[in-house]
Coordinates of C-alpha atoms in Angstrom, one line a residue:
M140 CA -103.2 45.8 -17.2
A141 CA -104.0 47.7 -13.9
N142 CA -107.3 45.7 -13.8
L143 CA -105.7 42.4 -14.7
V144 CA -103.1 42.8 -12.0
T145 CA -105.8 43.8 -9.4
S146 CA -108.0 40.7 -10.2
L147 CA -105.0 38.5 -9.8
C148 CA -104.2 39.9 -6.5
C149 CA -107.7 39.4 -5.3
V150 CA -107.6 36.0 -6.5
V151 CA -104.4 35.2 -4.7
L152 CA -105.9 36.8 -1.5
A153 CA -108.8 35.2 -1.5
A154 CA -106.6 31.5 -2.1
V155 CA -104.6 32.5 0.9
V156 CA -107.7 33.3 2.9
V157 CA -109.4 30.2 2.3
A158 CA -105.9 28.1 3.1
Y159 CA -105.4 30.1 6.2
A160 CA -109.3 29.4 6.9
Q161 CA -108.9 25.6 6.4
R162 CA -105.5 25.5 8.3
R163 CA -106.8 27.2 11.3
S164 CA -109.9 24.7 11.2
Q165 CA -107.5 22.0 11.4
L166 CA -105.9 23.3 14.6
V167 CA -108.7 24.5 16.3
A168 CA -110.5 21.6 17.8
R169 CA -113.9 20.5 17.1
N170 CA -116.2 18.6 19.9
Q171 CA -117.5 15.2 19.1
Y172 CA -120.0 13.7 21.5
E173 CA -120.9 9.9 21.5
R174 CA -123.0 7.7 23.6
M175 CA -121.2 6.0 26.3
G176 CA -120.8 1.9 25.4
S177 CA -121.0 2.7 21.7
D178 CA -118.4 2.3 18.7
V179 CA -117.1 5.6 17.9
T180 CA -115.7 6.9 14.4
M181 CA -113.3 9.9 14.2
Q182 CA -112.7 11.4 10.8
C183 CA -109.6 13.1 10.1
G184 CA -110.5 16.2 8.1
S185 CA -111.5 15.7 4.5
L186 CA -108.7 13.5 3.6
D187 CA -109.6 10.6 1.0
N188 CA -110.3 7.2 2.0
D189 CA -106.7 5.9 0.7
A190 CA -105.1 8.7 2.9
S191 CA -102.5 7.4 5.4
V192 CA -102.4 8.7 8.9
S193 CA -101.5 8.2 12.6
W194 CA -103.4 9.3 15.6
K195 CA -102.4 11.0 19.1
V196 CA -104.9 11.3 22.2
N197 CA -103.6 13.8 24.4
G198 CA -100.1 14.2 22.7
T199 CA -99.3 10.3 23.2
D200 CA -100.0 7.1 21.0
V201 CA -103.8 5.9 21.3
K202 CA -103.6 2.5 23.5
A203 CA -107.2 2.0 23.8
Q204 CA -108.6 -0.7 21.7
H205 CA -109.0 0.6 18.0
R206 CA -108.3 -0.1 14.6
L207 CA -107.6 2.5 11.6
E208 CA -109.2 2.5 8.2
G209 CA -107.7 5.0 5.9
P210 CA -108.3 8.5 7.7
R211 CA -110.9 7.1 10.0
L212 CA -109.9 6.2 13.8
I213 CA -112.7 3.6 15.3
L214 CA -112.7 3.3 18.8
T215 CA -114.8 0.2 20.4
Q216 CA -117.4 0.3 23.5
V217 CA -116.1 3.7 24.7
N218 CA -116.1 4.6 28.3
L219 CA -115.1 8.0 30.1
S220 CA -111.6 7.0 29.9
H221 CA -111.6 7.3 26.1
N222 CA -112.4 11.5 26.9
G223 CA -109.4 13.6 25.4
L224 CA -108.2 15.5 22.6
Y225 CA -107.0 13.4 19.5
S226 CA -105.1 14.7 16.9
C227 CA -104.4 13.2 13.4
F228 CA -101.3 13.5 11.1
Q229 CA -100.9 12.9 7.9
N230 CA -98.0 10.4 6.6
P231 CA -95.3 10.4 5.7
H232 CA -94.5 14.0 6.7
G233 CA -96.4 13.7 10.0
E234 CA -98.5 17.3 9.0
R235 CA -101.4 17.8 11.7
R236 CA -104.6 17.8 9.2
D237 CA -107.4 17.7 12.4
T238 CA -108.0 17.9 15.7
I239 CA -111.2 16.6 17.9
F240 CA -112.1 16.7 21.2
L241 CA -114.2 13.8 22.3
H242 CA -116.7 13.6 24.9
I243 CA -118.4 10.4 26.4
G244 CA -122.1 10.8 27.8
I245 CA -125.3 9.5 28.0
P246 CA -128.4 11.1 27.1
P247 CA -130.7 12.6 29.8
R248 CA -133.6 10.6 31.6
E249 CA -136.2 11.5 33.4
L250 CA -136.0 14.4 35.8
T251 CA -137.3 14.8 39.5
V252 CA -139.2 18.1 39.8
N253 CA -140.4 19.8 42.7
C254 CA -142.1 23.3 43.4
R255 CA -142.8 25.3 46.7
S256 CA -143.9 28.6 47.8
N257 CA -141.9 30.0 50.8
T258 CA -142.9 33.6 49.7
Y259 CA -146.4 33.2 49.6
P260 CA -148.7 35.2 48.1
K261 CA -145.8 36.6 45.9
G262 CA -144.7 33.6 44.0
F263 CA -142.9 30.0 44.1
Y264 CA -139.9 28.3 42.6
C265 CA -139.6 24.8 41.2
S266 CA -136.2 22.9 41.2
W267 CA -134.9 19.8 39.8
H268 CA -132.4 17.6 39.3
Q269 CA -131.3 14.3 37.4
L270 CA -131.2 10.7 38.8
H271 CA -128.6 9.7 36.6
A272 CA -125.4 11.8 35.3
T273 CA -124.8 12.4 31.9
Y274 CA -121.4 13.6 31.8
I275 CA -121.7 16.1 29.3
P276 CA -123.2 19.6 29.3
T277 CA -126.8 19.8 29.5
T278 CA -129.1 22.6 29.6
F279 CA -132.8 22.7 30.8
E280 CA -136.1 24.1 29.2
V281 CA -139.1 25.2 31.5
D282 CA -142.3 25.8 30.6
V283 CA -145.2 26.9 33.4
Q284 CA -148.6 26.9 32.5
H285 CA -151.7 28.3 34.3
D286 CA -155.3 28.4 33.2
Q287 CA -154.4 27.5 29.4
R288 CA -151.6 30.3 29.3
S289 CA -147.7 30.5 29.7
L290 CA -146.2 32.4 32.5
E291 CA -142.8 34.0 32.6
V292 CA -140.0 32.0 34.0
Q293 CA -137.3 33.6 35.8
K294 CA -134.2 31.4 35.8
D295 CA -132.2 31.3 39.2
S296 CA -128.9 33.8 39.4
V297 CA -127.2 31.4 41.8
H298 CA -128.9 27.9 41.3
K299 CA -128.6 26.4 37.7
N300 CA -131.3 24.0 38.4
R301 CA -134.0 26.4 39.8
C302 CA -136.4 28.8 38.4
H303 CA -138.8 31.4 39.8
V304 CA -142.4 32.3 38.9
L305 CA -144.9 34.8 40.1
F306 CA -148.6 34.1 40.9
P307 CA -150.6 35.6 38.4
E308 CA -153.6 35.2 41.1
V309 CA -154.2 34.3 44.4
F310 CA -156.7 31.8 45.6
S311 CA -156.8 30.5 42.1
S312 CA -158.8 27.0 41.4
F313 CA -156.8 26.3 38.2
P314 CA -154.1 24.1 38.6
Y315 CA -150.4 24.6 37.5
K316 CA -148.2 22.6 35.4
V317 CA -144.7 22.8 35.1
N318 CA -142.6 21.1 32.2
V319 CA -138.6 20.8 32.6
T320 CA -136.8 19.3 29.7
A321 CA -132.9 18.5 29.7
V322 CA -131.1 18.7 26.6
N323 CA -127.8 17.7 25.6
A324 CA -125.9 16.6 22.3
L325 CA -127.1 13.0 22.8
G326 CA -130.8 13.4 23.4
K327 CA -133.5 15.0 25.8
A328 CA -136.0 13.9 28.3
S329 CA -138.9 15.8 30.1
T330 CA -140.8 15.5 33.2
T331 CA -144.2 17.4 34.1
I332 CA -145.8 17.9 37.2
S333 CA -149.2 19.5 38.1
F334 CA -150.3 21.0 41.6
E335 CA -152.6 23.4 43.1
E336 CA -151.7 26.7 44.5
S337 CA -152.2 25.9 48.1
S338 CA -150.4 22.4 47.8
I339 CA -146.8 23.8 47.4
V340 CA -147.1 26.5 50.3
K341 CA -144.2 25.8 52.9
P342 CA -142.5 28.8 54.8
D343 CA -138.9 28.9 55.7
P344 CA -138.0 27.8 59.2
P345 CA -138.6 30.4 62.1
E346 CA -135.2 32.5 62.6
R347 CA -133.3 33.9 65.6
V348 CA -134.6 31.2 68.1
T349 CA -133.4 31.6 71.4
A350 CA -133.9 30.0 74.9
T351 CA -133.4 31.8 78.1
P352 CA -133.3 30.4 81.8
I353 CA -135.7 32.5 84.1
R354 CA -134.2 33.5 87.3
F355 CA -135.3 31.6 90.6
N356 CA -137.4 29.1 88.0
P357 CA -135.4 26.0 87.9
R358 CA -138.2 24.2 86.0
R359 CA -138.8 27.0 83.1
L360 CA -137.0 28.3 79.9
E361 CA -138.5 31.3 78.0
V362 CA -138.1 30.7 74.0
S363 CA -138.7 33.3 71.5
W364 CA -138.0 33.7 67.7
H365 CA -139.0 35.5 64.4
S366 CA -141.2 34.8 61.6
P367 CA -139.0 33.9 58.6
S368 CA -137.7 37.0 56.9
T369 CA -138.6 35.6 53.4
W370 CA -142.5 35.7 54.3
P371 CA -143.5 38.8 52.6
D372 CA -146.7 39.5 54.5
I373 CA -147.3 38.3 58.1
D374 CA -150.2 40.5 59.1
S375 CA -152.4 39.4 56.1
F376 CA -151.1 35.9 55.9
P377 CA -150.4 34.9 59.5
L378 CA -148.3 31.8 60.6
K379 CA -148.8 29.4 63.3
Y380 CA -145.9 27.5 64.8
F381 CA -144.8 24.3 66.4
L382 CA -142.5 24.0 69.3
R383 CA -140.4 20.8 70.2
Y384 CA -137.9 20.2 73.0
R385 CA -136.1 17.8 74.9
P386 CA -133.5 17.1 77.3
L387 CA -130.2 15.7 76.1
I388 CA -130.8 12.6 78.3
R389 CA -133.9 11.7 76.7
E390 CA -134.8 10.8 73.1
Q391 CA -138.3 11.4 73.2
W392 CA -139.7 15.2 72.2
Q393 CA -142.4 17.2 73.9
H394 CA -144.5 19.4 71.8
V395 CA -146.5 22.8 71.7
E396 CA -148.5 24.0 69.1
L397 CA -149.1 27.5 69.0
S398 CA -151.3 30.1 67.2
D399 CA -149.4 33.5 66.0
S400 CA -147.4 33.7 68.9
T401 CA -143.5 33.9 68.6
S402 CA -142.6 33.1 72.2
H403 CA -143.5 30.2 74.9
T404 CA -142.7 29.6 78.4
I405 CA -141.4 26.0 79.0
T406 CA -142.8 25.1 82.5
D407 CA -142.0 21.5 82.8
A408 CA -138.4 21.1 82.4
Y409 CA -136.0 18.9 84.4
A410 CA -133.9 20.9 86.9
G411 CA -130.4 21.3 85.8
K412 CA -130.4 19.4 82.6
E413 CA -129.7 21.0 79.2
Y414 CA -132.5 21.3 76.7
I415 CA -132.4 21.1 72.9
I416 CA -135.0 23.3 71.1
Q417 CA -136.5 23.8 67.8
V418 CA -139.4 25.7 66.0
A419 CA -141.6 25.4 62.6
A420 CA -144.0 27.6 61.0
K421 CA -146.9 27.0 59.0
D422 CA -149.5 29.0 57.0
T423 CA -152.6 29.1 59.5
E424 CA -155.1 28.0 56.5
I425 CA -152.9 26.3 53.6
G426 CA -149.9 24.1 52.9
T427 CA -147.5 22.5 55.1
W428 CA -145.0 22.8 57.9
S429 CA -141.7 24.3 57.5
D430 CA -138.7 22.5 58.5
W431 CA -137.0 22.8 61.6
S432 CA -135.5 25.7 62.7
V433 CA -131.4 25.8 64.1
A434 CA -131.7 23.8 67.2
V435 CA -130.6 25.8 70.3
H436 CA -129.6 24.7 73.5
A437 CA -130.3 26.0 76.9
T438 CA -130.5 24.9 80.9
P439 CA -133.0 25.9 83.1
W440 CA -131.7 28.1 86.1
I441 CA -129.8 26.8 88.6
E442 CA -129.2 28.2 92.3
D443 CA -125.8 29.2 93.0
P444 CA -124.2 27.1 95.9
L445 CA -123.4 28.7 98.9
P446 CA -119.8 29.1 99.9
I447 CA -118.3 26.8 102.2
T448 CA -116.9 28.1 105.6
S449 CA -115.3 26.2 108.5
T450 CA -116.9 26.4 112.1
T451 CA -113.9 24.6 113.7
E452 CA -111.0 26.7 115.4
V453 CA -107.5 25.1 115.6
D454 CA -105.5 26.5 118.2
P455 CA -102.0 27.5 117.2
I456 CA -99.5 24.6 118.1
E457 CA -96.6 26.5 120.5
T458 CA -93.2 24.8 120.6
T459 CA -91.5 25.1 123.8
T460 CA -88.2 23.8 125.2
S461 CA -88.3 20.9 127.8
P462 CA -87.4 22.3 131.4
I463 CA -84.4 20.0 133.2
P464 CA -86.0 17.2 135.4
S465 CA -86.0 18.0 139.1
S466 CA -84.4 15.5 141.6
N467 CA -87.7 13.8 142.3
A468 CA -88.4 13.0 138.6
P469 CA -87.3 9.5 137.8
Q470 CA -84.0 9.0 136.8
K471 CA -82.0 7.5 133.9
A472 CA -81.4 3.9 135.1
E473 CA -77.7 3.3 135.4
P474 CA -75.7 0.7 133.1
P475 CA -75.6 -2.4 135.1
V476 CA -71.5 -2.8 134.8
G477 CA -71.7 0.4 137.5
R478 CA -73.8 -1.5 140.0
A479 CA -71.7 -4.8 140.2
A480 CA -68.8 -2.4 140.5
R481 CA -69.9 -0.6 143.8
L482 CA -71.4 -3.9 145.3
L483 CA -67.8 -5.5 145.1
T484 CA -66.3 -2.4 146.5
F485 CA -68.9 -2.8 149.4
F486 CA -68.4 -6.6 150.3
S487 CA -64.6 -6.8 149.6
P488 CA -63.9 -6.2 153.8
L489 CA -65.9 -8.9 154.3
L490 CA -64.7 -11.3 152.1
L491 CA -61.1 -10.7 152.9
G492 CA -62.1 -11.5 156.8
M493 CA -63.4 -14.7 155.9
L494 CA -60.6 -15.6 153.8
L495 CA -58.2 -14.8 156.9
L496 CA -60.5 -17.0 159.7
F497 CA -60.2 -20.4 157.5
M498 CA -56.4 -19.9 157.2

């Protein structure tokens, strides 16, 4: 009897576990990837063909062009706007039976792949990018072959589309072959390139470039720089440099190629004009020139102007009170009315005598 009870308990527990697993599988969204522009069919769990269901996307009714066929939702000519979380509910009680996360994308296409050694002779790196977006997660597989054997490939910790490879030997005459394959849920595509060791050597630009005016030399600038810190062995694999400079008022550059020196004196600068200066680097025997360094600006020495001093002395202006005019000084003219009155007083006796004579 005890064994029977134990067996029944085990059967019931197993049924509960199966039911819970089925229920959980219905609640956890599953991913479905489909090609852009195609017609997409989503199946509501394992319901029979005659089941009646309703669908929602992101919690709302499906408004995109579609049709229902039993437990299936069919979307036509899908695009990125169809991305979303789709849920189906069995009628008439509205019990959720399935959840699907729909991702619309395209299969990978041919990649562009480039390899470069900025740490010669230590190793090189390869980078790649897709010419067309896939809109869905895409991974990359890299295979590097040299002299009929595969080399170890180390993925870059920062750039997901880059890997690093150590040179198995230096001055090898065998070419390298690099194959990069892009893979996603809708397909894959590969690109293969081949190159010789010497063709990919390209240092990083020189660092800490400075330009300093030279005192009492209005047409000279002293330029100095450091070799790139990524170049591992400057003594065994020296670099040569290329300097270019121009005044801001002109578009044409002047160039100077140097052996292994990390300084140069510009002797033909325009006095008083601001200059822009850059430097590039290259292995002395193989490879190509680096990109230009960060531009620096400098102006040749300018003599300080002498202070302006005045040579004209101005006498202070004194203010004095005018003295009272003397008797010989010109007197102020009297008003005409006063003069007439005095004349009349002078001639009045004569006028009186003449008047008495005629009487």
